[in-house]
Tab-separated table of C-alpha atoms in Angstrom:
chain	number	residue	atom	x	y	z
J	1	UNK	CA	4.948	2.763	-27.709
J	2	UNK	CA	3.185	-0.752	-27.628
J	3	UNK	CA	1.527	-1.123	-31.104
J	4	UNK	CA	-1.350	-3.798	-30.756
J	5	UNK	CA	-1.325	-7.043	-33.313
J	6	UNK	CA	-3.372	-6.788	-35.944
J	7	UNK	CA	-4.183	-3.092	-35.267
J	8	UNK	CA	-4.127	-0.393	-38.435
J	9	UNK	CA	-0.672	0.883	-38.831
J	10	UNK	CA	-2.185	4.039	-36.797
J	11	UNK	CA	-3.740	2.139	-34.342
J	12	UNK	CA	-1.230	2.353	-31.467
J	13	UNK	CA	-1.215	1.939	-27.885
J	14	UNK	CA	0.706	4.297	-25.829
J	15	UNK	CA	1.754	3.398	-22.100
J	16	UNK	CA	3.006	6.362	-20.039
J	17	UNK	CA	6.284	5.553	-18.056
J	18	UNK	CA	5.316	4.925	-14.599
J	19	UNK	CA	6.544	7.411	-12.314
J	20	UNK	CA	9.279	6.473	-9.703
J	21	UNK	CA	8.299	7.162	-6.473
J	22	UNK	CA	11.210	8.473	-4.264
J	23	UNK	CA	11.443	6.170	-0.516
J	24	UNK	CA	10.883	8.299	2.766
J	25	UNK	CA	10.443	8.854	6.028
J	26	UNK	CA	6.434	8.666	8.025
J	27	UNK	CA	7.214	11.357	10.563
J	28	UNK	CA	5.092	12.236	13.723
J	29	UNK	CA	4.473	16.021	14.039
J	30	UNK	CA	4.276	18.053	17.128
J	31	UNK	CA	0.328	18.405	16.825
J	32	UNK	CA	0.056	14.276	16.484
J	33	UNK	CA	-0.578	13.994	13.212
J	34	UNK	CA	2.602	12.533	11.090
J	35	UNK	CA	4.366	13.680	7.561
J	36	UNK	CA	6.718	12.264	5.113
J	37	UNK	CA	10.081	13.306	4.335
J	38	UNK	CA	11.368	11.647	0.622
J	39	UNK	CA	14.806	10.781	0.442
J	40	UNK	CA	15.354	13.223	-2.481
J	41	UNK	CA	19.026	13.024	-1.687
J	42	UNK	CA	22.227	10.669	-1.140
J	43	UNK	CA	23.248	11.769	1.761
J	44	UNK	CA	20.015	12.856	3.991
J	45	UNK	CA	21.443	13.781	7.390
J	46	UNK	CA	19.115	14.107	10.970
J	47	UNK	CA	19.693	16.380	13.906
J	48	UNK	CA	19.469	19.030	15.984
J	49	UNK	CA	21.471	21.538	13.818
J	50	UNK	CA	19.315	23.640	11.429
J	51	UNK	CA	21.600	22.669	8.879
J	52	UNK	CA	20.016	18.928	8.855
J	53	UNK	CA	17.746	17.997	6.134
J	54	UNK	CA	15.520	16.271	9.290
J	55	UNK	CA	16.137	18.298	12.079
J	56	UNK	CA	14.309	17.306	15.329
J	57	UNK	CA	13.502	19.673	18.563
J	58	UNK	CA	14.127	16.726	20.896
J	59	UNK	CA	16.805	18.117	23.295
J	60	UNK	CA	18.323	14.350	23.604
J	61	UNK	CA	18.956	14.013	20.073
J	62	UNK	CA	22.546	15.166	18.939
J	63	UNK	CA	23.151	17.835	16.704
J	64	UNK	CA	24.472	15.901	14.049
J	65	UNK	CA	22.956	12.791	15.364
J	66	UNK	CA	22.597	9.987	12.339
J	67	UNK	CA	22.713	10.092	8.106
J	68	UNK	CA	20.558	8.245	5.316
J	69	UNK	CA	23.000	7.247	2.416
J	70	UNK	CA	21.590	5.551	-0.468
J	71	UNK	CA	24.023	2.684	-1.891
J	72	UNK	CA	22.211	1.879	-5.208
J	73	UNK	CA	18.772	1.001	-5.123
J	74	UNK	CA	19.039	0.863	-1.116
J	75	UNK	CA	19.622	2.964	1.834
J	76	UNK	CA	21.617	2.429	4.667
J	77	UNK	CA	21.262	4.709	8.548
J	78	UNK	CA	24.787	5.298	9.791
J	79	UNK	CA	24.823	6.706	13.337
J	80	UNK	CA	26.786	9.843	14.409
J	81	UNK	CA	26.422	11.433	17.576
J	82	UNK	CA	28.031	9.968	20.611
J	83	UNK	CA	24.840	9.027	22.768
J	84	UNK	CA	23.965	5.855	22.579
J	85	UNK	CA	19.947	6.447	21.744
J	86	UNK	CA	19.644	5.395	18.192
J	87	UNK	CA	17.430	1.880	17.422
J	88	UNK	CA	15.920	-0.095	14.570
J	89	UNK	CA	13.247	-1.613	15.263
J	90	UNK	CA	14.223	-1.657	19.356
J	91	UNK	CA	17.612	-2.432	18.502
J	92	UNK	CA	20.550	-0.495	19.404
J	93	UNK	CA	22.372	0.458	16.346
J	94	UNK	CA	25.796	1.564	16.993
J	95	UNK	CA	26.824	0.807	13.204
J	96	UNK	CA	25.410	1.557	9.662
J	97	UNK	CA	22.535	-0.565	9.070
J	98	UNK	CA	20.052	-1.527	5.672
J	99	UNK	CA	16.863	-0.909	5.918
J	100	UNK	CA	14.138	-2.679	5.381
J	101	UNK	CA	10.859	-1.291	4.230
J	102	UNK	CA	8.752	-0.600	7.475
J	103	UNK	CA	12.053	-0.468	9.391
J	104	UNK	CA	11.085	1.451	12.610
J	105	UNK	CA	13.803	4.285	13.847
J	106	UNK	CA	14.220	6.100	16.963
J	107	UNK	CA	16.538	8.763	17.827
J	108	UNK	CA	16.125	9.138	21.389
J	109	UNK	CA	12.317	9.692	21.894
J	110	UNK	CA	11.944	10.456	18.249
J	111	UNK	CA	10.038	7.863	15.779
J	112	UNK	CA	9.662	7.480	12.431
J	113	UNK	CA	9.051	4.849	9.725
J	114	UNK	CA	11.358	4.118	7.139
J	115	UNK	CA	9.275	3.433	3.699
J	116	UNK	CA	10.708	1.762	0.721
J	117	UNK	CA	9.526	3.514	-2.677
J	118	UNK	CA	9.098	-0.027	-4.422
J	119	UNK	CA	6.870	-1.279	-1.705
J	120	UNK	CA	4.691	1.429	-1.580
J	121	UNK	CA	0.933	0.910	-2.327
J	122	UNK	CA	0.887	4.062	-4.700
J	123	UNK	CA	3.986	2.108	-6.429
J	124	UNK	CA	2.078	-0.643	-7.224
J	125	UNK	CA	-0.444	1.548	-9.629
J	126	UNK	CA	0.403	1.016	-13.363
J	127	UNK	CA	0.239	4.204	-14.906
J	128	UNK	CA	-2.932	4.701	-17.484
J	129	UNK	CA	-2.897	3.565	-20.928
J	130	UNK	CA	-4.104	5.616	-23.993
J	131	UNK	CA	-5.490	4.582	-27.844
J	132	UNK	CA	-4.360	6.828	-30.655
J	133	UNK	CA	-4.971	6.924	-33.726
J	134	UNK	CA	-8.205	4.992	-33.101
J	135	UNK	CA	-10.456	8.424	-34.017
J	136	UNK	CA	-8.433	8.633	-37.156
J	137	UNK	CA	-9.160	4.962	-38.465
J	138	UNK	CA	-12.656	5.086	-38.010
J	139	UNK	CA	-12.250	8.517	-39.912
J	140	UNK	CA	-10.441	6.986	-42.834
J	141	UNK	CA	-12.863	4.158	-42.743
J	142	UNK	CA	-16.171	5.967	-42.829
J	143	UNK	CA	-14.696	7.955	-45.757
J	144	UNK	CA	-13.948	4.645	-47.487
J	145	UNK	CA	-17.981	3.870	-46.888
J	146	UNK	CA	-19.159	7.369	-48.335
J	147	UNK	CA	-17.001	6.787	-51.343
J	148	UNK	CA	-18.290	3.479	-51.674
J	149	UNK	CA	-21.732	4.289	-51.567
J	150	UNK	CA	-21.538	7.638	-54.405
J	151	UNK	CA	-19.837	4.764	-56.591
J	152	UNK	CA	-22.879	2.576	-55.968
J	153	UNK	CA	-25.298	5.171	-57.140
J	154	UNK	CA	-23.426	6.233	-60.002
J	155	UNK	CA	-23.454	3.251	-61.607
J	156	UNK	CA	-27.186	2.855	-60.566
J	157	UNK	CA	-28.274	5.840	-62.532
J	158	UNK	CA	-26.310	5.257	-65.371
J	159	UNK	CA	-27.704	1.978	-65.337
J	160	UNK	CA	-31.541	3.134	-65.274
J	161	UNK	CA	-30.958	5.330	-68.120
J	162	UNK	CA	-29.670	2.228	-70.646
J	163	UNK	CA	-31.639	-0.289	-69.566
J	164	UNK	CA	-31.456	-3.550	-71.951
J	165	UNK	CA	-34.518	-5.136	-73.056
J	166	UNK	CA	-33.855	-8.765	-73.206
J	167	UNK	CA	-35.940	-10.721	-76.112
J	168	UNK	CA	-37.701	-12.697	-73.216
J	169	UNK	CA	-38.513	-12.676	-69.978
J	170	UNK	CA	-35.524	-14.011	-67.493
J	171	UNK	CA	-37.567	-15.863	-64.471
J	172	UNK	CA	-36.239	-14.754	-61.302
J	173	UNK	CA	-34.720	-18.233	-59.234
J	174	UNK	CA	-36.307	-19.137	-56.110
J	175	UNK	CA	-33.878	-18.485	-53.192
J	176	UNK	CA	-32.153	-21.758	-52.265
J	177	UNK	CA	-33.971	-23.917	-49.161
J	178	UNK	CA	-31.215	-24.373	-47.540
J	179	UNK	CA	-30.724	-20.174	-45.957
J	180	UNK	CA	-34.594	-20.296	-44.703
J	181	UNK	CA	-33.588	-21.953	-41.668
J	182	UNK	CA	-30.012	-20.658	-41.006
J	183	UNK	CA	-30.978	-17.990	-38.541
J	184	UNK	CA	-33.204	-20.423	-36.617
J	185	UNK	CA	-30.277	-22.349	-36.051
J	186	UNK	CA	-27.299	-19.992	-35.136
J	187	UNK	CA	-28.151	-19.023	-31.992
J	188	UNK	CA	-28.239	-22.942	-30.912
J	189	UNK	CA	-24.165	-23.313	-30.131
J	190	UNK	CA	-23.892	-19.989	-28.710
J	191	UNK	CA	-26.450	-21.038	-25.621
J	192	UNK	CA	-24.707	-24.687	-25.354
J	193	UNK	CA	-21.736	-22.776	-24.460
J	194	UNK	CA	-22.924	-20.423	-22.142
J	195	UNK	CA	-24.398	-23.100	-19.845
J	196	UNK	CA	-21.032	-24.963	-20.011
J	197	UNK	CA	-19.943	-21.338	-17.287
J	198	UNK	CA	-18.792	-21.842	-13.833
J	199	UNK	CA	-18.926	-18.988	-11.762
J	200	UNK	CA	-15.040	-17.498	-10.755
J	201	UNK	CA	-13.814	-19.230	-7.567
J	202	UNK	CA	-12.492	-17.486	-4.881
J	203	UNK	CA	-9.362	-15.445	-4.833
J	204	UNK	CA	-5.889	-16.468	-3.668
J	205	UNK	CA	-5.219	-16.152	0.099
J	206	UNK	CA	-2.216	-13.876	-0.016
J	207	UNK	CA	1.500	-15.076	0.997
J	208	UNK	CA	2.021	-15.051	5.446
J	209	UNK	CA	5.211	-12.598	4.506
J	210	UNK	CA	3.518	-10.483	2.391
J	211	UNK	CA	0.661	-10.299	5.593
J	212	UNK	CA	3.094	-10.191	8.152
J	213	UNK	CA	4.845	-7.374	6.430
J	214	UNK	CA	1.736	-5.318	6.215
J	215	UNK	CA	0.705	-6.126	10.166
J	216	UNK	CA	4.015	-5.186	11.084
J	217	UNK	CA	3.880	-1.892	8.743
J	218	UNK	CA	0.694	-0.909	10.079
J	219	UNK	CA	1.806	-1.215	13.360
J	220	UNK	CA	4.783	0.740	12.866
J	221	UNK	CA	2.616	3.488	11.702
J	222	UNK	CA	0.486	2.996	14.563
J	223	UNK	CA	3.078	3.678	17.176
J	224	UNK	CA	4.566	6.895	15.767
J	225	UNK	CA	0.731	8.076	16.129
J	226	UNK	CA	0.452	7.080	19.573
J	227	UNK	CA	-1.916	4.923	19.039
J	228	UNK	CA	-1.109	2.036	21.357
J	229	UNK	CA	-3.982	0.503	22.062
J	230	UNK	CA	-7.220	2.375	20.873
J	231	UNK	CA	-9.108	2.263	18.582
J	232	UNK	CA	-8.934	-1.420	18.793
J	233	UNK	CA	-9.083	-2.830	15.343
J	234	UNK	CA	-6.203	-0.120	14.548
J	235	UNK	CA	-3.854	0.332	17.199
J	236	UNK	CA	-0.445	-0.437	17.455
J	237	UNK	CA	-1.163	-3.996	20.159
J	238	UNK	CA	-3.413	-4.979	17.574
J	239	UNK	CA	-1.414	-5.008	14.471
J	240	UNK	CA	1.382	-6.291	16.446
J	241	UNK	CA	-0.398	-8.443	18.182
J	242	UNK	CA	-2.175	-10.340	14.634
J	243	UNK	CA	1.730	-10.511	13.393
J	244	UNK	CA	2.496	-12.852	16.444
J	245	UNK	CA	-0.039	-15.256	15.691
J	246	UNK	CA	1.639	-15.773	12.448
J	247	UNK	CA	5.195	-15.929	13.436
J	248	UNK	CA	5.174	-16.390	17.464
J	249	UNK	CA	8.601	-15.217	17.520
J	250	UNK	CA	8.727	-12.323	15.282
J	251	UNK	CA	11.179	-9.746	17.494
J	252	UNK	CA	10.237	-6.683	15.779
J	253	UNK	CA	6.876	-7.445	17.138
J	254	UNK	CA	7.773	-8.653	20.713
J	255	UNK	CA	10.059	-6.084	21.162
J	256	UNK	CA	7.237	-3.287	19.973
J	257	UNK	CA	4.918	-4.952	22.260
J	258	UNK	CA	7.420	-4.576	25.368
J	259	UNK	CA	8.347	-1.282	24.715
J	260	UNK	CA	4.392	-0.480	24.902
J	261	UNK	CA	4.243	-1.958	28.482
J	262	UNK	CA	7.327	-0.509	29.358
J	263	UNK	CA	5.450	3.478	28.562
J	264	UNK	CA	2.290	2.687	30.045
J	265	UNK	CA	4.076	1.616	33.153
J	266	UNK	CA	6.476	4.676	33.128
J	267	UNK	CA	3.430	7.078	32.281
J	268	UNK	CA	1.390	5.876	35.475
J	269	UNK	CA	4.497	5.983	37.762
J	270	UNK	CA	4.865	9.617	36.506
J	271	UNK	CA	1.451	10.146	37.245
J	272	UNK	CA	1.305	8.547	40.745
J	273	UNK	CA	4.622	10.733	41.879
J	274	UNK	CA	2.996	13.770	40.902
J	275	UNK	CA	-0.207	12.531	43.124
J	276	UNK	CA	-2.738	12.363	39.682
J	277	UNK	CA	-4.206	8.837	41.177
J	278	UNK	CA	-6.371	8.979	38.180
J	279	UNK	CA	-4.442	9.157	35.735
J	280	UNK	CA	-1.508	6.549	37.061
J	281	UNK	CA	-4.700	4.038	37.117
J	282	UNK	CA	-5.612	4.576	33.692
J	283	UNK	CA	-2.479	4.178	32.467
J	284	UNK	CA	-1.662	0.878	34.958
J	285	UNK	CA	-4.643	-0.381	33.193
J	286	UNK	CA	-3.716	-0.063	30.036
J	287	UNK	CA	-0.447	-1.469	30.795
J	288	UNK	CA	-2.260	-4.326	32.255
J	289	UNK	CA	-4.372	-5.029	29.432
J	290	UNK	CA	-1.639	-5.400	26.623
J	291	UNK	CA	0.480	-7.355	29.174
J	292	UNK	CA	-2.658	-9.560	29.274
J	293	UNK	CA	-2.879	-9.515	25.523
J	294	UNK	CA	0.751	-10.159	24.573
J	295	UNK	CA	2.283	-11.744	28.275
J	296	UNK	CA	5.824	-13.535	27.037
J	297	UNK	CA	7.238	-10.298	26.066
J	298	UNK	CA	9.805	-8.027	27.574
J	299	UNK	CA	11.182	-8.785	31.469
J	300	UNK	CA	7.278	-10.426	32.329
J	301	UNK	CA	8.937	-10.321	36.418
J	302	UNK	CA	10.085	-6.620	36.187
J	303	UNK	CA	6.410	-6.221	34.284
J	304	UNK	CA	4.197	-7.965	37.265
J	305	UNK	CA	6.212	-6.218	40.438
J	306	UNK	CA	5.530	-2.875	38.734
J	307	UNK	CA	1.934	-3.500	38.052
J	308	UNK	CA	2.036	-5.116	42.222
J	309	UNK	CA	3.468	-1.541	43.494
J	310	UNK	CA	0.888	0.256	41.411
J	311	UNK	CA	-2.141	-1.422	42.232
J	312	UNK	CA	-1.035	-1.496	45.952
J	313	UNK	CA	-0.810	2.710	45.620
J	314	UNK	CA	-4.017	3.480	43.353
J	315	UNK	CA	-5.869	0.356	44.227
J	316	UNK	CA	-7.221	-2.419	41.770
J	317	UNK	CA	-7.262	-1.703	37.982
J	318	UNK	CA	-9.033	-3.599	35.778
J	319	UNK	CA	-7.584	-6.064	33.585
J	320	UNK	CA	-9.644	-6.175	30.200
């Protein structure tokens, strides 16, 4: 309990204890949408194996494939299963590795989002405030008044019953000259200091890492929901692509960015071997386009002799 300065003794604030949000896991489900998974436990373990707390369908993940351990107020991916398919954020992670908030994990073909608790926007909300005891001084107050007031008119009748008769008259003094003009006056400071106002300026630009976090975030989230490249002021190239122009180098990013050229140009290869022309255009063009958008990322040779074979099979694709 807060109590407020120069409150009544029953005037006290009361702050409910924020409640601690547990980190987790943004999952994609099977029908596209996604789901979280909170780390309720120290030892969280992913796999195959019904017996996981995660446990994923993908026939390339391991059984017992990787664990979640939290070490304090932090958690830490160790990987298990032999194949060599688990990444952080397109890394290959042979060892136990911290994550970060936003961290991006994939086991095999499987993607999630790690989230960090602290970091959360719902973390950020300070729990309501209540007054008490507020109803109860105003209570005690007002009774104060009505007490007040019978005393008054008590003594009032008792005093119209034994009036005194004084031997003369008592003249009744003129108020004093000086209060006649007091309320004309008092308003006069008041409106010298309201014109002295300035209007709030604008707000602070946030901090470039707290706005590179969030693009890179966003983008995270993005992927996992297959959302590459439309809509376009929320796919996955676009978040990515807005972190790059405030760190050029960011490899999180760049390595994203690749790895969405890299499925677009697997996709349409797919498509053109199993003679869908159509499709291996569209997806050659979208390939294109975020090669366009983002072109120093990934193996750009490997990138433009794939896109050469394709549009030598399906014919020219637009480049938006």
């Amino acid at each position: 309990m807060i109590r407020t300065l120069g409150a009544a003794a029953d005037d006290v604030t009361v702050v409910r204890p924020r409640l601690r949000l547990r980190p987790r896991l943004i999952l994609k489900n099977a029908g596209g949408g996604t789901r979280e998974v909170q780390l309720t436990e120290l030892d969280v373990t992913i796999g195959r194996a019904t017996t996981c707390d995660v446990v994923l369908t993908n026939a390339e993940v391991s059984r017992l494939h990787a664990r979640i351990i939290a070490r304090g107020e932090d958690h830490v991916l160790v990987p298990i299963g032999a194949r060599r398919n688990t990444y952080v954020n397109g890394e290959l992670t042979l060892e136990e590795r911290l994550l970060r908030h936003g961290d991006m994990i994939r086991l095999a073909a499987e993607e999630f989002v790690y989230a960090d608790a602290e970091q959360s926007p719902a973390a950020a909300r300070q729990a309501p405030t209540e007054r008490t005891g507020r109803s109860r001084g105003f209570a005690l107050a007002s009774a104060a008044i009505v007490a007040l007031a019978a005393l008054v008119g008590v003594l009032v009748v008792r005093m119209s019953r034994t009036p005194e008769v004084p031997e003369k008259p008592v003249p009744i003094p003129a108020p004093p000259p000086a209060r006649v003009p007091a309320p004309a006056v008092a308003p006069v400071p008041e409106a010298k200091v309201n014109d002295d106002v300035r209007p709030p300026g604008p707000p602070a630009r946030p901090d470039t890492s707290d706005r590179l976090a969030k693009l890179l975030y966003q983008g995270d989230i993005a992927f996992v929901e297959n959302r590459y490249t439309t809509p376009p002021d929320e796919s996955a190239l676009y978040f990515y692509r807005e972190a790059l122009k405030l760190d050029p180098q960011n490899a999180r990013a760049r390595s994203q960015v690749a790895l969405i050229i890299d499925r677009y140009l697997e996709w349409a290869e797919r498509a053109l071997a199993g003679n869908d022309r159509a499709r291996a255009r569209l997806f050659a063009d979208k390939a294109a386009y975020a090669h366009e958008e983002v072109g120093d990322v990934g193996n750009g040779a490997d990138i433009e002799r794939r896109l050469d074979l394709l549009s030598r099979r399906v014919g020219s694709f637009t480049k938006k």
